[in-house]
Coordinates of C-alpha atoms and ligand atoms in Angstrom, one line a residue:
X595 CA 107.9 101.2 77.9
X596 CA 110.1 98.7 76.0
X597 CA 109.7 95.1 77.0
X598 CA 113.5 94.9 77.5
X599 CA 113.3 97.4 80.4
X600 CA 110.7 95.2 82.1
X601 CA 112.8 92.1 81.3
X602 CA 115.9 93.6 82.9
X603 CA 113.9 94.6 86.0
X604 CA 112.3 91.1 86.2
X605 CA 115.8 89.5 85.9
X606 CA 117.0 91.7 88.8
X607 CA 114.0 90.8 90.9
X608 CA 114.3 87.1 90.1
X609 CA 117.9 87.1 91.4
X610 CA 117.2 89.2 94.5
X611 CA 117.0 87.7 98.1
X612 CA 116.2 91.0 99.9
X613 CA 113.6 93.6 98.7
X614 CA 112.4 97.0 99.7
X615 CA 109.2 98.5 98.2
X616 CA 108.6 102.2 98.6
X617 CA 105.1 103.3 97.6
X618 CA 103.2 106.6 97.2
X619 CA 99.6 107.7 96.5
X620 CA 99.8 106.5 92.9
X621 CA 99.7 102.9 94.1
X622 CA 96.3 103.6 95.6
X623 CA 95.0 105.6 92.7
X624 CA 93.5 102.5 91.0
X625 CA 91.7 101.8 94.3
X626 CA 89.8 105.1 93.8
X627 CA 91.8 107.1 96.4
X628 CA 92.7 110.6 95.0
X629 CA 96.4 111.3 94.8
X630 CA 97.8 114.4 96.4
X631 CA 98.8 116.2 93.2
X632 CA 96.7 114.6 90.6
X633 CA 93.1 115.5 89.6
X634 CA 91.0 115.3 92.6
X635 CA 93.9 116.2 94.8
X636 CA 92.1 119.2 96.0
X637 CA 89.4 119.4 98.7
X638 CA 87.1 122.4 99.1
X639 CA 89.8 124.3 97.2
X640 CA 92.6 123.4 99.7
X641 CA 95.8 121.5 98.7
X642 CA 97.1 118.8 101.0
X643 CA 100.1 121.0 102.0
X644 CA 97.6 123.6 103.3
X645 CA 95.7 121.1 105.5
X646 CA 98.2 118.5 106.6
X647 CA 100.2 120.8 108.8
X648 CA 100.3 121.6 112.6
X649 CA 99.4 125.2 111.8
X650 CA 96.3 124.3 109.9
X651 CA 95.2 122.0 112.7
X652 CA 95.9 124.6 115.4
X653 CA 94.0 127.3 113.4
X654 CA 91.0 125.1 112.4
X655 CA 90.9 121.6 113.8
X656 CA 87.3 121.2 112.7
X657 CA 88.3 121.8 109.1
X658 CA 91.3 119.4 109.3
X659 CA 89.1 116.7 111.0
X660 CA 86.4 117.2 108.2
X661 CA 89.1 116.6 105.6
X662 CA 90.4 113.4 107.3
X663 CA 86.8 112.2 107.9
X664 CA 86.2 112.7 104.1
X665 CA 89.4 110.8 103.2
X666 CA 88.7 108.0 105.7
X667 CA 85.3 107.4 104.2
X668 CA 87.0 107.0 100.8
X669 CA 89.7 104.7 102.3
X670 CA 87.1 102.5 104.1
X671 CA 85.1 102.1 100.8
X672 CA 88.3 101.3 98.8
X673 CA 89.8 97.8 98.2
X674 CA 93.4 96.9 97.5
X675 CA 94.1 96.8 93.8
X676 CA 96.4 94.4 91.8
X677 CA 99.4 96.6 92.7
X678 CA 98.9 96.0 96.5
X679 CA 98.0 92.4 95.9
X680 CA 101.1 91.6 93.8
X681 CA 103.3 93.3 96.5
X682 CA 101.7 91.1 99.1
X683 CA 102.2 88.0 97.0
X684 CA 106.0 88.8 96.6
X685 CA 106.7 89.1 100.4
X686 CA 106.9 85.4 101.4
X687 CA 109.1 84.6 98.4
X688 CA 112.1 86.6 99.7
X689 CA 114.5 86.2 102.6
X690 CA 113.8 89.8 103.6
X691 CA 110.9 92.0 102.3
X692 CA 109.7 95.4 103.6
X693 CA 107.0 97.8 102.3
X694 CA 107.8 101.4 103.3
X695 CA 104.7 103.2 102.3
X696 CA 104.1 107.0 102.3
X697 CA 100.3 106.2 102.1
X698 CA 98.1 106.4 105.2
X699 CA 95.2 104.4 103.7
X700 CA 96.0 101.0 105.2
X701 CA 95.5 99.2 101.9
X702 CA 98.9 97.3 102.0
X703 CA 97.9 95.6 105.2
X704 CA 94.4 94.9 103.9
X705 CA 96.1 93.3 100.8
X706 CA 98.0 90.9 103.0
X707 CA 101.4 92.6 103.3
X708 CA 102.9 92.1 106.8
X709 CA 106.3 93.8 107.0
X710 CA 105.0 97.3 106.5
X711 CA 106.5 100.6 107.7
X712 CA 103.9 103.4 107.5
X713 CA 106.3 106.3 107.0
X714 CA 103.6 109.0 107.3
X715 CA 101.3 107.2 109.8
X716 CA 97.8 105.8 109.3
X717 CA 94.5 107.6 108.7
X718 CA 92.7 104.9 110.8
X719 CA 94.6 105.9 114.0
X720 CA 94.4 108.9 116.3
X721 CA 97.0 110.4 118.7
X722 CA 96.2 112.5 121.7
X723 CA 97.5 116.0 121.7
X724 CA 97.8 115.8 125.4
X725 CA 99.2 112.5 126.6
X726 CA 100.2 111.1 123.2
X727 CA 98.2 108.0 123.4
X728 CA 97.8 106.3 120.0
X729 CA 94.5 104.4 119.3
X730 CA 92.6 102.9 116.4
X731 CA 89.8 105.1 115.3
X732 CA 86.3 103.4 115.3
X733 CA 85.2 102.2 111.8
X734 CA 82.0 104.3 111.9
X735 CA 83.1 107.8 111.1
X736 CA 81.8 110.8 113.0
X737 CA 79.5 113.1 111.1
X738 CA 81.2 116.2 109.8
X739 CA 79.5 118.4 112.5
X740 CA 80.3 115.9 115.3
X741 CA 82.3 117.3 118.3
X742 CA 86.0 116.9 117.9
X743 CA 87.2 113.5 119.3
X744 CA 88.7 113.7 122.8
X745 CA 91.1 111.4 124.6
X746 CA 89.4 108.9 126.8
X747 CA 92.4 109.0 129.1
X748 CA 93.1 112.7 129.6
X749 CA 90.3 114.4 127.8
X750 CA 92.5 116.4 125.5
X751 CA 91.7 116.7 121.7
X752 CA 92.8 113.9 119.4
X753 CA 94.6 114.4 116.1
X754 CA 95.2 112.1 113.2
X755 CA 98.2 109.9 113.8
X756 CA 99.8 111.2 110.7
X757 CA 103.1 112.9 109.9
X758 CA 102.2 116.4 108.7
X759 CA 104.3 118.7 106.5
X760 CA 106.7 120.5 108.8
X761 CA 106.8 117.6 111.2
X762 CA 109.6 115.1 111.7
X763 CA 109.1 111.3 111.5
X764 CA 108.1 109.1 114.4
X765 CA 111.2 107.6 116.1
X766 CA 112.5 104.5 114.4
X767 CA 110.4 104.7 111.3
X768 CA 112.9 106.1 108.8
X769 CA 115.7 104.1 110.5
X770 CA 113.8 100.8 109.8
X771 CA 113.3 101.7 106.2
X772 CA 116.9 102.8 105.9
X773 CA 118.1 99.4 107.3
X774 CA 115.9 97.6 104.9
X775 CA 117.3 99.7 102.0
X776 CA 120.8 99.0 103.1
X777 CA 120.2 95.2 103.1
X778 CA 118.2 95.2 99.8
X779 CA 119.4 93.7 96.6
X780 CA 116.3 95.2 94.9
X781 CA 114.4 98.5 95.7
X782 CA 111.2 99.3 93.8
X783 CA 109.6 102.8 94.1
X784 CA 106.0 102.9 92.9
X785 CA 103.4 105.7 92.6
X786 CA 105.2 108.7 94.0
X787 CA 106.0 112.1 92.6
X788 CA 109.2 112.1 94.8
X789 CA 108.1 115.4 96.2
X790 CA 108.9 114.5 99.8
X791 CA 112.6 113.8 100.3
X792 CA 113.2 111.4 103.1
X793 CA 111.4 108.4 101.5
X794 CA 113.3 109.0 98.2
X795 CA 116.6 109.4 100.1
X796 CA 115.9 105.9 101.6
X797 CA 115.4 104.4 98.1
X798 CA 118.6 106.1 96.8
X799 CA 120.5 104.9 99.8
X800 CA 119.5 101.3 98.8
X801 CA 120.9 101.9 95.3
X802 CA 124.1 103.3 96.7
X803 CA 124.6 100.2 98.9
X804 CA 124.1 97.9 95.9
X805 CA 120.4 97.5 95.2
X806 CA 118.9 97.5 91.7
X807 CA 116.5 100.5 91.7
X808 CA 113.3 100.5 89.8
X809 CA 110.8 103.4 89.5
X810 CA 107.2 102.6 88.5
X811 CA 105.1 105.6 87.4
X812 CA 103.2 106.7 84.3
X813 CA 105.1 110.0 84.5
X814 CA 108.7 110.7 85.0
X815 CA 109.9 112.3 88.3
X816 CA 113.2 113.5 89.7
X817 CA 113.8 109.8 90.6
X818 CA 113.2 108.3 87.2
X819 CA 116.5 109.1 85.5
X820 CA 118.4 108.0 88.6
X821 CA 116.7 104.6 88.7
X822 CA 118.3 101.6 87.0
X823 CA 115.0 101.1 85.3
X824 CA 111.9 103.3 84.9
X825 CA 108.8 101.2 84.1
X826 CA 106.3 103.6 82.6
X827 CA 102.7 102.9 83.4
X828 CA 100.1 102.2 86.1
X829 CA 101.3 100.2 89.1
X830 CA 98.2 98.0 88.9
X831 CA 99.3 96.7 85.5
X832 CA 103.1 96.8 85.8
X833 CA 103.6 95.2 89.2
X834 CA 101.7 92.0 88.5
X835 CA 103.5 91.7 85.1
X836 CA 106.9 92.3 86.7
X837 CA 106.2 89.7 89.4
X838 CA 104.8 87.2 87.0
X839 CA 108.0 87.4 84.8
X840 CA 110.4 87.5 87.7
X841 CA 108.8 84.4 89.3
X842 CA 109.1 82.5 85.9
X843 CA 112.8 83.3 85.8
X844 CA 113.6 82.0 89.3
Ligands
LIG1872 C1 110.7 116.1 107.2 C2 100.8 112.3 105.1 C3 112.7 116.7 108.5 C4 99.7 113.4 105.1 C5 102.5 113.4 103.9 C6 110.2 121.8 108.2 C7 109.2 122.7 108.1 C8 108.4 122.8 106.9 C9 108.7 122.0 105.8 C10 109.7 121.0 106.0 C11 110.4 120.9 107.1 N1 111.3 119.9 106.9 C12 111.2 119.4 105.7 C13 110.2 120.1 105.1 C14 109.7 119.8 103.7 C15 108.4 118.9 103.8 C16 108.2 118.6 102.3 O1 108.7 117.6 101.8 N2 107.3 119.4 101.7 C17 107.1 119.2 100.3 C18 105.7 119.6 99.9 C19 108.1 119.9 99.4 N3 108.7 117.6 104.4 C20 108.3 117.4 105.6 O2 107.7 118.2 106.3 C21 108.6 116.0 106.1 N4 109.4 116.1 107.3 O3 111.3 116.1 106.2 O4 111.3 116.3 108.5 C22 113.5 115.4 108.3 C23 114.6 115.4 107.4 C24 115.3 114.3 107.3 C25 115.1 113.2 108.0 C26 114.0 113.2 108.9 C27 113.2 114.3 109.1 C28 107.3 115.2 106.4 C29 106.5 115.1 105.2 C30 105.3 114.2 105.4 C31 104.0 114.9 105.0 N5 102.9 114.0 105.0 N6 101.6 112.5 104.0 C32 98.4 112.9 104.8 O5 98.3 111.9 104.1 O6 97.4 113.5 105.2 S1 103.4 113.6 102.5 C33 102.4 113.1 101.2 O7 103.0 113.8 100.0 C34 102.6 111.7 100.8 O8 102.6 110.9 102.0 C35 103.9 111.6 100.1 O9 104.9 111.4 101.0 C36 104.0 113.0 99.5 C37 104.0 112.9 98.0 O10 102.8 112.4 97.6 P1 102.8 111.1 96.7 O11 102.5 109.9 97.5 O12 104.0 111.0 95.8 O13 101.6 111.4 95.8 P2 101.5 112.5 94.7 O14 100.0 112.8 94.4 O15 102.4 113.7 94.9 O16 102.1 111.7 93.4 C38 101.4 110.6 92.9 C39 102.3 110.0 91.9 O17 101.7 108.8 91.4 C40 102.5 110.8 90.6 O18 103.8 110.9 90.3 C41 101.6 110.1 89.5 O19 102.3 110.2 88.3 C42 101.7 108.7 90.0 N7 100.6 107.9 89.6 C43 99.3 108.2 89.4 N8 98.6 107.1 89.1 C44 99.4 106.1 89.2 C45 100.7 106.5 89.5 N9 101.8 105.7 89.7 C46 101.6 104.4 89.5 N10 100.3 103.9 89.2 C47 99.3 104.7 89.0 N11 98.1 104.1 88.7
LIG1873 ZN1 95.3 111.9 126.2

């Protein structure tokens, strides 16, 4: 990546008052959490799209809970990396700042970000399939062969409080990210293959309404050539460098 691309992006960030950050699994890769489509994206030979669906849960809730318990163990052992930390550092420096994350690992909150929209839910929360009650899951994770978790209120089976493929978004979630995009002078998308459309549509809406759009990814995606700047590389290296430079230009 040429330093002039980073310089242009840093100049745009230094002049921004309102910011939206959209993140995907790549931002948590350097924390040791496998991405969906990279190496390690498979589990017992299944792809995420085969497990993170209402059908997979209806057919085999034990298998889906086993997958989420495996992923939660990894999330609970993971720490925020410099990408999460630099995003958290940026937040108080702007009039408006939102993190709209596709990740369910909770690492942005752990890093200190506060204005977060978890577009696809959170792996540390459950939702009752009967009464819909949403609750935090206990930190100690059930053993793989433990009985399926049941609602303490109505006794029905619990599911992960996560948006699965083929499901629509929780009310208000996309609307909140869309409003932040509309108000943004600067939108940064980091660590996503852009394979799920609504979060990318939000970022592009921000660009259409006047924001400078940056894509941070070691690879190129369908978003890269639409962005005003594509910063090629790992988020854990690029985001601290970008913020360091932007801060010095303010
Ligand atoms: C929706 C939670 C309508 C799960 C996820 C109806 C029926 C059936 C299907 C559909 C339907 N309606 C729409 C669909 C399509 C479907 C879809 O998109 N399918 C895909 C597979 C084509 N979409 C949906 O079902 C969505 N619902 O659209 O409702 C609607 C329409 C308009 C408005 C409102 C509603 C709901 C999709 C949500 C599914 N749940 N996650 C869980 O975690 O268990 S999606 C999951 O995959 C992620 O959350 C993310 O959103 C998506 C893509 O993953 P990424 O985060 O991008 O990760 P990936 O591994 O793919 O890429 C990592 C990237 O990082 C790579 O580019 C890599 O180069 C880069 N990278 C690696 N290392 C680094 C790095 N970058 C920076 N630094 C590094 N170090
Ligand atoms: Zn219930």
